[in-house]
Amino acid sequence: MANPTSARVAVAGAGLAGRLLAWRLLGAGVSVTLVDARARTDSDHAAGVAAAMLAPYAELVVSDAHLFALGEQALALWPQWLAELRAQTGKTVDFRHEGSLVVAHAPDHAGLAHYADLIRYRLPAGDRREAVRSLDRAGIAELEPSMAGRFERGLWLPQEGQLDNGQLLDALEDAILQGMARVGGQWLERTTVDRVEAQTIHTRNGAVLGADAVVDCRGVYADWPGLRGVRGEVLTVSCPEVTLRRPVRLIHPRYMLYIVPRSGGRFVIGATELESQDTGPITVRSMLELASALYSVHPAFGEGHIVRAATSLRPATDDHQPVWAQRDGVWHLNGLYRHGFLVAPAMVQQAERTLLNLLATEPAHDVEMRR
């Protein structure tokens, strides 16, 4: 029988899932080898590009009750985990739990009403009607003064939240390195994984890394049936003239724009979701559509500066459900798709508990744990 305090786990992939899992396991006394093709400080990946909205209600329009439950569980975990990170590293991650605002221009009021009806219809059983609140012009202005006079109708989803993904990844880096110094392990950056096997990771440079358990968190680069990349494109805009407390979504016939505030007068802007494996720069069409929609929300954004234009491939399964499963002796934590920050703590907590139990008992047979 293995003792978790002397056990070794190898994790392939140092994105959101890989970092969170490595941090949690190190905190439990497990030695972790973390292997990633990128440098630790590289933000050109799905977790580094994401807007990091924690929006289980808004996502009900395109998700289901299972993802909703994971999102609510994660919303409860995030404050606890961020407090632990701060205690360990001294770094604060900006976390807000003040809901999100949904607005629409007059021609799209019918779309806004349909959007609200969809959320209410798909809410699990129980009295959650206060989770979707209709707003008039005055209500919008009270919630977000910068939006005063801009829209006649809107929705407030008060239970939603957001966090700063860049600050989180940075704090996790520090916490992981501290944990490795304390209980053992190593972070192999700029190291491409060639293949993963039961209890072994093989790297392209010929290294063979052994462990008591191997977890593949490489996103679109993992070997999982039906896994595909869904391209996302975002802008980061600096515009101190606009102040927002919470994410704002704009209902549009062709797409849904989101504007997520960051500290220092910055905003993450996104909407595009393309069934494409293209990893190239943002397209002209996407840039024009994002910028035009942003300007329509508030004309002050027209004087803002685009400080970053980024793209990423988000890993999606056939049914868009996240995966925590064992296949051919290798554990897989993947398929976070557009729900990454929303469901990651819930999925990682499940993985953490499974692995700690596994390391304290006899080796387990192949088990699938998806829904």
CSV table of C-alpha atoms in Angstrom, one decimal:
chain,number,residue,atom,x,y,z
A,1,MET,CA,0.0,0.0,0.0
A,2,ALA,CA,1.3,3.4,-0.9
A,3,ASN,CA,1.5,6.4,1.5
A,4,PRO,CA,0.3,9.7,-0.1
A,5,THR,CA,3.1,11.5,1.7
A,6,SER,CA,5.6,9.4,-0.3
A,7,ALA,CA,3.7,9.0,-3.5
A,8,ARG,CA,4.5,10.5,-6.9
A,9,VAL,CA,2.2,11.8,-9.5
A,10,ALA,CA,3.2,13.0,-13.0
A,11,VAL,CA,0.9,15.6,-14.6
A,12,ALA,CA,1.2,16.3,-18.3
A,13,GLY,CA,0.0,19.9,-19.1
A,14,ALA,CA,0.3,23.0,-16.9
A,15,GLY,CA,-2.8,24.9,-17.9
A,16,LEU,CA,-5.6,25.6,-15.5
A,17,ALA,CA,-6.5,22.0,-14.7
A,18,GLY,CA,-2.9,20.8,-14.5
A,19,ARG,CA,-1.8,23.7,-12.2
A,20,LEU,CA,-4.8,23.4,-9.9
A,21,LEU,CA,-4.4,19.6,-9.6
A,22,ALA,CA,-0.6,19.9,-9.0
A,23,TRP,CA,-1.2,22.5,-6.3
A,24,ARG,CA,-3.8,20.5,-4.5
A,25,LEU,CA,-1.8,17.3,-4.6
A,26,LEU,CA,1.4,19.0,-3.4
A,27,GLY,CA,-0.7,20.5,-0.5
A,28,ALA,CA,-1.6,16.9,0.4
A,29,GLY,CA,2.0,15.9,0.5
A,30,VAL,CA,2.2,14.2,-2.8
A,31,SER,CA,5.4,14.7,-4.9
A,32,VAL,CA,4.4,16.1,-8.4
A,33,THR,CA,6.3,16.2,-11.7
A,34,LEU,CA,4.6,18.8,-13.9
A,35,VAL,CA,5.5,18.6,-17.6
A,36,ASP,CA,4.5,21.3,-20.2
A,37,ALA,CA,5.6,22.3,-23.6
A,38,ARG,CA,5.4,26.0,-22.7
A,39,ALA,CA,7.4,28.2,-20.4
A,40,ARG,CA,5.8,28.8,-17.0
A,41,THR,CA,5.2,32.4,-17.8
A,42,ASP,CA,3.7,31.9,-21.2
A,43,SER,CA,0.0,33.0,-21.4
A,44,ASP,CA,-0.6,32.0,-25.0
A,45,HIS,CA,-2.9,29.1,-24.1
A,46,ALA,CA,-6.6,28.5,-23.3
A,47,ALA,CA,-6.3,29.4,-19.6
A,48,GLY,CA,-4.1,32.5,-20.3
A,49,VAL,CA,-6.5,33.8,-22.9
A,50,ALA,CA,-9.8,33.1,-21.1
A,51,ALA,CA,-12.1,35.8,-19.7
A,52,ALA,CA,-12.5,33.6,-16.5
A,53,MET,CA,-16.2,34.3,-16.0
A,54,LEU,CA,-18.0,32.2,-13.4
A,55,ALA,CA,-21.4,32.2,-15.0
A,56,PRO,CA,-23.4,29.0,-14.4
A,57,TYR,CA,-26.7,30.8,-15.1
A,58,ALA,CA,-25.7,32.5,-18.4
A,59,GLU,CA,-24.1,29.2,-19.6
A,60,LEU,CA,-27.4,27.4,-19.1
A,61,VAL,CA,-28.4,28.8,-22.5
A,62,VAL,CA,-25.8,26.4,-24.1
A,63,SER,CA,-25.1,23.8,-21.3
A,64,ASP,CA,-27.2,21.6,-19.0
A,65,ALA,CA,-28.0,20.8,-15.4
A,66,HIS,CA,-24.8,18.8,-14.8
A,67,LEU,CA,-22.6,21.7,-15.8
A,68,PHE,CA,-24.8,24.1,-13.8
A,69,ALA,CA,-24.3,21.9,-10.7
A,70,LEU,CA,-20.5,21.8,-11.3
A,71,GLY,CA,-20.5,25.6,-11.7
A,72,GLU,CA,-22.3,26.2,-8.4
A,73,GLN,CA,-20.0,23.9,-6.6
A,74,ALA,CA,-17.0,25.7,-8.1
A,75,LEU,CA,-18.4,29.1,-7.1
A,76,ALA,CA,-18.4,27.9,-3.5
A,77,LEU,CA,-14.8,26.5,-3.8
A,78,TRP,CA,-13.1,29.5,-5.5
A,79,PRO,CA,-13.2,31.9,-2.5
A,80,GLN,CA,-11.8,29.1,-0.2
A,81,TRP,CA,-9.0,28.1,-2.6
A,82,LEU,CA,-8.1,31.7,-3.4
A,83,ALA,CA,-7.8,32.4,0.3
A,84,GLU,CA,-5.5,29.4,0.7
A,85,LEU,CA,-3.4,30.6,-2.2
A,86,ARG,CA,-3.1,34.0,-0.7
A,87,ALA,CA,-2.1,32.6,2.7
A,88,GLN,CA,0.6,30.4,1.0
A,89,THR,CA,2.0,32.9,-1.5
A,90,GLY,CA,1.0,36.4,-0.3
A,91,LYS,CA,-0.6,37.0,-3.7
A,92,THR,CA,-4.2,38.2,-4.1
A,93,VAL,CA,-6.3,37.1,-7.0
A,94,ASP,CA,-9.0,39.6,-7.9
A,95,PHE,CA,-12.3,37.7,-7.4
A,96,ARG,CA,-15.7,39.3,-7.6
A,97,HIS,CA,-19.1,37.7,-6.9
A,98,GLU,CA,-21.4,40.6,-7.9
A,99,GLY,CA,-23.3,38.9,-10.7
A,100,SER,CA,-23.3,39.8,-14.4
A,101,LEU,CA,-25.4,42.2,-16.5
A,102,VAL,CA,-27.0,41.3,-19.8
A,103,VAL,CA,-28.2,44.0,-22.1
A,104,ALA,CA,-29.6,44.4,-25.7
A,105,HIS,CA,-30.3,47.2,-28.1
A,106,ALA,CA,-33.9,48.0,-28.8
A,107,PRO,CA,-34.1,45.8,-32.0
A,108,ASP,CA,-32.9,42.8,-30.0
A,109,HIS,CA,-35.3,43.1,-27.0
A,110,ALA,CA,-37.1,39.9,-28.2
A,111,GLY,CA,-33.8,38.1,-28.1
A,112,LEU,CA,-33.1,39.3,-24.6
A,113,ALA,CA,-36.5,38.1,-23.5
A,114,HIS,CA,-35.9,34.7,-25.1
A,115,TYR,CA,-32.5,34.5,-23.4
A,116,ALA,CA,-34.1,35.1,-20.0
A,117,ASP,CA,-36.8,32.5,-20.7
A,118,LEU,CA,-34.3,29.9,-21.7
A,119,ILE,CA,-32.3,30.3,-18.4
A,120,ARG,CA,-35.5,30.2,-16.3
A,121,TYR,CA,-36.8,27.1,-18.2
A,122,ARG,CA,-33.5,25.2,-17.8
A,123,LEU,CA,-32.9,26.1,-14.1
A,124,PRO,CA,-33.0,23.0,-11.9
A,125,ALA,CA,-36.0,22.4,-9.7
A,126,GLY,CA,-36.4,24.9,-6.9
A,127,ASP,CA,-37.2,28.5,-6.4
A,128,ARG,CA,-34.4,30.3,-8.2
A,129,ARG,CA,-36.4,33.0,-9.9
A,130,GLU,CA,-34.5,35.7,-8.1
A,131,ALA,CA,-31.4,34.4,-9.9
A,132,VAL,CA,-32.6,36.1,-13.1
A,133,ARG,CA,-33.8,39.7,-12.5
A,134,SER,CA,-35.3,42.0,-15.2
A,135,LEU,CA,-34.0,45.6,-15.2
A,136,ASP,CA,-35.3,48.8,-16.7
A,137,ARG,CA,-33.2,51.8,-17.6
A,138,ALA,CA,-33.0,53.0,-14.0
A,139,GLY,CA,-32.1,49.5,-12.8
A,140,ILE,CA,-29.2,49.2,-15.3
A,141,ALA,CA,-27.9,52.7,-14.2
A,142,GLU,CA,-28.0,51.8,-10.6
A,143,LEU,CA,-26.1,48.6,-11.1
A,144,GLU,CA,-23.5,50.0,-13.6
A,145,PRO,CA,-23.5,53.9,-13.6
A,146,SER,CA,-21.3,53.9,-16.7
A,147,MET,CA,-24.1,52.3,-18.6
A,148,ALA,CA,-26.7,54.9,-17.6
A,149,GLY,CA,-28.9,55.9,-20.5
A,150,ARG,CA,-27.4,53.3,-22.8
A,151,PHE,CA,-30.0,50.6,-22.7
A,152,GLU,CA,-33.7,50.4,-21.9
A,153,ARG,CA,-33.8,46.8,-20.8
A,154,GLY,CA,-31.5,44.3,-19.2
A,155,LEU,CA,-31.0,41.3,-16.9
A,156,TRP,CA,-29.0,40.9,-13.8
A,157,LEU,CA,-27.7,37.4,-12.9
A,158,PRO,CA,-26.7,38.2,-9.3
A,159,GLN,CA,-25.2,34.8,-8.4
A,160,GLU,CA,-22.4,34.9,-11.0
A,161,GLY,CA,-18.8,36.0,-10.6
A,162,GLN,CA,-15.4,36.4,-12.2
A,163,LEU,CA,-11.7,36.2,-11.4
A,164,ASP,CA,-8.4,37.4,-12.9
A,165,ASN,CA,-7.0,34.5,-14.8
A,166,GLY,CA,-3.5,36.0,-15.1
A,167,GLN,CA,-3.2,36.6,-11.4
A,168,LEU,CA,-4.4,33.1,-10.7
A,169,LEU,CA,-1.9,31.4,-12.9
A,170,ASP,CA,0.8,33.5,-11.4
A,171,ALA,CA,-0.2,32.7,-7.9
A,172,LEU,CA,-0.5,29.0,-8.7
A,173,GLU,CA,3.0,29.0,-10.2
A,174,ASP,CA,4.5,30.3,-6.9
A,175,ALA,CA,2.4,27.9,-4.8
A,176,ILE,CA,3.5,24.9,-6.9
A,177,LEU,CA,7.2,25.8,-6.8
A,178,GLN,CA,6.9,26.2,-3.0
A,179,GLY,CA,5.1,22.9,-2.7
A,180,MET,CA,7.8,21.1,-4.8
A,181,ALA,CA,10.5,22.6,-2.7
A,182,ARG,CA,8.7,21.3,0.4
A,183,VAL,CA,7.6,17.8,-0.6
A,184,GLY,CA,9.4,17.0,-3.8
A,185,GLY,CA,8.8,17.1,-7.5
A,186,GLN,CA,9.8,19.2,-10.5
A,187,TRP,CA,8.3,21.5,-13.1
A,188,LEU,CA,9.7,20.6,-16.5
A,189,GLU,CA,8.9,23.6,-18.7
A,190,ARG,CA,9.5,23.8,-22.5
A,191,THR,CA,9.3,20.0,-22.5
A,192,THR,CA,7.0,18.4,-25.0
A,193,VAL,CA,5.3,15.2,-24.1
A,194,ASP,CA,5.6,12.5,-26.7
A,195,ARG,CA,3.2,10.0,-25.1
A,196,VAL,CA,1.7,9.1,-21.8
A,197,GLU,CA,1.3,5.6,-20.4
A,198,ALA,CA,0.3,4.0,-17.2
A,199,GLN,CA,2.8,5.3,-14.6
A,200,THR,CA,5.1,6.8,-17.3
A,201,ILE,CA,5.4,10.0,-19.3
A,202,HIS,CA,7.7,9.9,-22.3
A,203,THR,CA,9.1,13.3,-23.5
A,204,ARG,CA,10.2,14.2,-27.0
A,205,ASN,CA,13.8,14.7,-25.8
A,206,GLY,CA,13.9,11.1,-24.6
A,207,ALA,CA,13.2,11.4,-20.9
A,208,VAL,CA,11.1,8.7,-19.2
A,209,LEU,CA,9.3,10.0,-16.1
A,210,GLY,CA,7.9,7.4,-13.8
A,211,ALA,CA,5.2,7.9,-11.2
A,212,ASP,CA,2.6,6.1,-9.1
A,213,ALA,CA,-0.1,7.7,-11.2
A,214,VAL,CA,-0.1,9.8,-14.5
A,215,VAL,CA,-2.7,12.4,-15.3
A,216,ASP,CA,-3.0,13.9,-18.8
A,217,CYS,CA,-4.2,17.5,-18.7
A,218,ARG,CA,-2.9,18.6,-22.1
A,219,GLY,CA,-6.2,19.9,-23.5
A,220,VAL,CA,-6.4,19.6,-27.3
A,221,TYR,CA,-3.0,17.8,-27.4
A,222,ALA,CA,-4.2,14.8,-25.3
A,223,ASP,CA,-5.1,11.4,-26.7
A,224,TRP,CA,-8.8,11.2,-25.9
A,225,PRO,CA,-11.5,9.9,-28.3
A,226,GLY,CA,-13.5,12.6,-30.0
A,227,LEU,CA,-11.5,15.5,-28.5
A,228,ARG,CA,-11.4,18.6,-30.7
A,229,GLY,CA,-10.3,22.2,-30.4
A,230,VAL,CA,-12.8,25.1,-30.6
A,231,ARG,CA,-11.1,28.4,-31.4
A,232,GLY,CA,-11.7,31.4,-29.3
A,233,GLU,CA,-10.6,35.0,-30.0
A,234,VAL,CA,-10.4,37.8,-27.5
A,235,LEU,CA,-9.2,41.4,-27.2
A,236,THR,CA,-7.8,43.1,-24.2
A,237,VAL,CA,-8.7,46.8,-24.3
A,238,SER,CA,-7.4,49.6,-22.0
A,239,CYS,CA,-10.1,52.2,-21.4
A,240,PRO,CA,-10.0,53.9,-18.0
A,241,GLU,CA,-12.9,56.2,-19.1
A,242,VAL,CA,-15.3,53.3,-18.5
A,243,THR,CA,-15.9,51.7,-15.1
A,244,LEU,CA,-17.6,48.3,-14.7
A,245,ARG,CA,-18.0,46.2,-11.6
A,246,ARG,CA,-19.2,43.0,-13.3
A,247,PRO,CA,-19.2,41.3,-16.7
A,248,VAL,CA,-21.6,42.7,-19.3
A,249,ARG,CA,-23.0,40.6,-22.1
A,250,LEU,CA,-24.6,42.0,-25.2
A,251,ILE,CA,-27.4,40.0,-26.9
A,252,HIS,CA,-26.9,40.1,-30.6
A,253,PRO,CA,-28.6,38.1,-33.4
A,254,ARG,CA,-25.3,36.5,-34.5
A,255,TYR,CA,-23.2,36.3,-31.4
A,256,MET,CA,-23.0,37.2,-27.7
A,257,LEU,CA,-20.4,39.8,-26.9
A,258,TYR,CA,-18.9,39.7,-23.3
A,259,ILE,CA,-17.0,42.5,-21.7
A,260,VAL,CA,-15.1,41.5,-18.5
A,261,PRO,CA,-13.5,44.2,-16.4
A,262,ARG,CA,-10.0,43.8,-15.1
A,263,SER,CA,-8.0,46.0,-12.7
A,264,GLY,CA,-6.2,49.1,-14.1
A,265,GLY,CA,-9.0,50.1,-16.6
A,266,ARG,CA,-8.6,47.0,-18.7
A,267,PHE,CA,-11.3,44.9,-20.2
A,268,VAL,CA,-11.3,41.4,-21.9
A,269,ILE,CA,-13.6,41.3,-24.9
A,270,GLY,CA,-14.8,38.2,-26.6
A,271,ALA,CA,-17.6,36.5,-28.5
A,272,THR,CA,-16.2,34.3,-31.2
A,273,GLU,CA,-16.4,30.5,-31.1
A,274,LEU,CA,-15.2,28.8,-34.3
A,275,GLU,CA,-15.1,25.1,-35.1
A,276,SER,CA,-11.5,25.4,-36.2
A,277,GLN,CA,-8.1,24.0,-35.3
A,278,ASP,CA,-6.4,27.1,-36.6
A,279,THR,CA,-4.0,28.5,-34.0
A,280,GLY,CA,-3.1,31.6,-36.0
A,281,PRO,CA,-3.6,35.3,-35.0
A,282,ILE,CA,-7.1,36.8,-34.7
A,283,THR,CA,-8.9,37.3,-38.0
A,284,VAL,CA,-9.8,40.7,-39.5
A,285,ARG,CA,-13.5,39.8,-39.4
A,286,SER,CA,-13.4,38.9,-35.7
A,287,MET,CA,-11.5,42.0,-34.9
A,288,LEU,CA,-14.0,44.2,-36.7
A,289,GLU,CA,-17.0,42.5,-35.2
A,290,LEU,CA,-15.7,42.6,-31.7
A,291,ALA,CA,-14.6,46.2,-31.9
A,292,SER,CA,-17.9,47.3,-33.5
A,293,ALA,CA,-20.0,45.6,-30.9
A,294,LEU,CA,-17.9,47.0,-28.1
A,295,TYR,CA,-18.3,50.5,-29.5
A,296,SER,CA,-22.0,50.0,-29.6
A,297,VAL,CA,-22.1,49.2,-25.9
A,298,HIS,CA,-20.3,52.4,-24.9
A,299,PRO,CA,-18.8,55.0,-27.3
A,300,ALA,CA,-15.9,55.7,-24.9
A,301,PHE,CA,-14.5,52.3,-25.9
A,302,GLY,CA,-13.8,53.9,-29.3
A,303,GLU,CA,-10.9,55.8,-27.7
A,304,GLY,CA,-9.6,52.7,-25.9
A,305,HIS,CA,-6.4,51.0,-26.9
A,306,ILE,CA,-6.2,47.3,-27.9
A,307,VAL,CA,-3.3,46.1,-25.9
A,308,ARG,CA,-3.7,42.4,-26.8
A,309,ALA,CA,-5.4,40.3,-29.4
A,310,ALA,CA,-5.2,36.6,-28.6
A,311,THR,CA,-6.5,33.3,-29.7
A,312,SER,CA,-6.7,29.8,-28.2
A,313,LEU,CA,-8.0,26.3,-28.8
A,314,ARG,CA,-10.4,25.1,-26.1
A,315,PRO,CA,-10.7,21.4,-25.7
A,316,ALA,CA,-14.2,20.1,-26.3
A,317,THR,CA,-15.6,16.5,-26.2
A,318,ASP,CA,-18.4,15.3,-28.4
A,319,ASP,CA,-21.0,16.1,-25.8
A,320,HIS,CA,-19.3,19.2,-24.4
A,321,GLN,CA,-19.0,17.5,-21.0
A,322,PRO,CA,-15.7,17.7,-19.0
A,323,VAL,CA,-13.9,14.4,-18.5
A,324,TRP,CA,-12.3,12.9,-15.4
A,325,ALA,CA,-11.6,9.3,-16.4
A,326,GLN,CA,-9.0,6.6,-16.6
A,327,ARG,CA,-8.2,5.0,-19.9
A,328,ASP,CA,-5.4,2.4,-20.5
A,329,GLY,CA,-4.0,3.2,-17.1
A,330,VAL,CA,-3.8,6.9,-17.6
A,331,TRP,CA,-6.0,9.4,-15.9
A,332,HIS,CA,-7.5,12.2,-18.0
A,333,LEU,CA,-8.7,15.6,-16.8
A,334,ASN,CA,-9.9,17.4,-19.9
A,335,GLY,CA,-12.8,18.7,-22.0
A,336,LEU,CA,-13.2,21.9,-20.0
A,337,TYR,CA,-14.1,23.7,-23.3
A,338,ARG,CA,-15.7,27.1,-22.7
A,339,HIS,CA,-16.5,26.2,-19.1
A,340,GLY,CA,-12.9,26.0,-17.8
A,341,PHE,CA,-12.8,28.4,-14.9
A,342,LEU,CA,-16.5,27.8,-14.2
A,343,VAL,CA,-16.1,24.1,-13.4
A,344,ALA,CA,-12.4,23.6,-12.8
A,345,PRO,CA,-12.4,23.5,-9.0
A,346,ALA,CA,-15.2,21.0,-8.9
A,347,MET,CA,-13.5,18.7,-11.5
A,348,VAL,CA,-10.1,19.1,-9.8
A,349,GLN,CA,-11.5,18.3,-6.4
A,350,GLN,CA,-13.0,15.1,-7.8
A,351,ALA,CA,-9.6,14.2,-9.3
A,352,GLU,CA,-7.8,15.1,-6.1
A,353,ARG,CA,-10.0,12.8,-4.0
A,354,THR,CA,-9.8,10.0,-6.4
A,355,LEU,CA,-6.0,10.1,-6.7
A,356,LEU,CA,-5.4,10.4,-2.9
A,357,ASN,CA,-7.7,7.4,-2.3
A,358,LEU,CA,-5.9,5.5,-5.1
A,359,LEU,CA,-2.5,6.3,-3.7
A,360,ALA,CA,-3.5,5.1,-0.2
A,361,THR,CA,-4.9,1.8,-1.4
A,362,GLU,CA,-4.2,-1.0,-3.9
A,363,PRO,CA,-4.0,0.1,-7.6
A,364,ALA,CA,-7.4,0.7,-9.2
A,365,HIS,CA,-8.8,-0.9,-12.3
A,366,ASP,CA,-9.9,1.3,-15.2
A,367,VAL,CA,-12.8,3.4,-14.1
A,368,GLU,CA,-14.7,6.1,-16.0
A,369,MET,CA,-16.1,9.0,-14.0
A,370,ARG,CA,-17.8,11.5,-16.3
A,371,ARG,CA,-21.3,12.2,-15.2
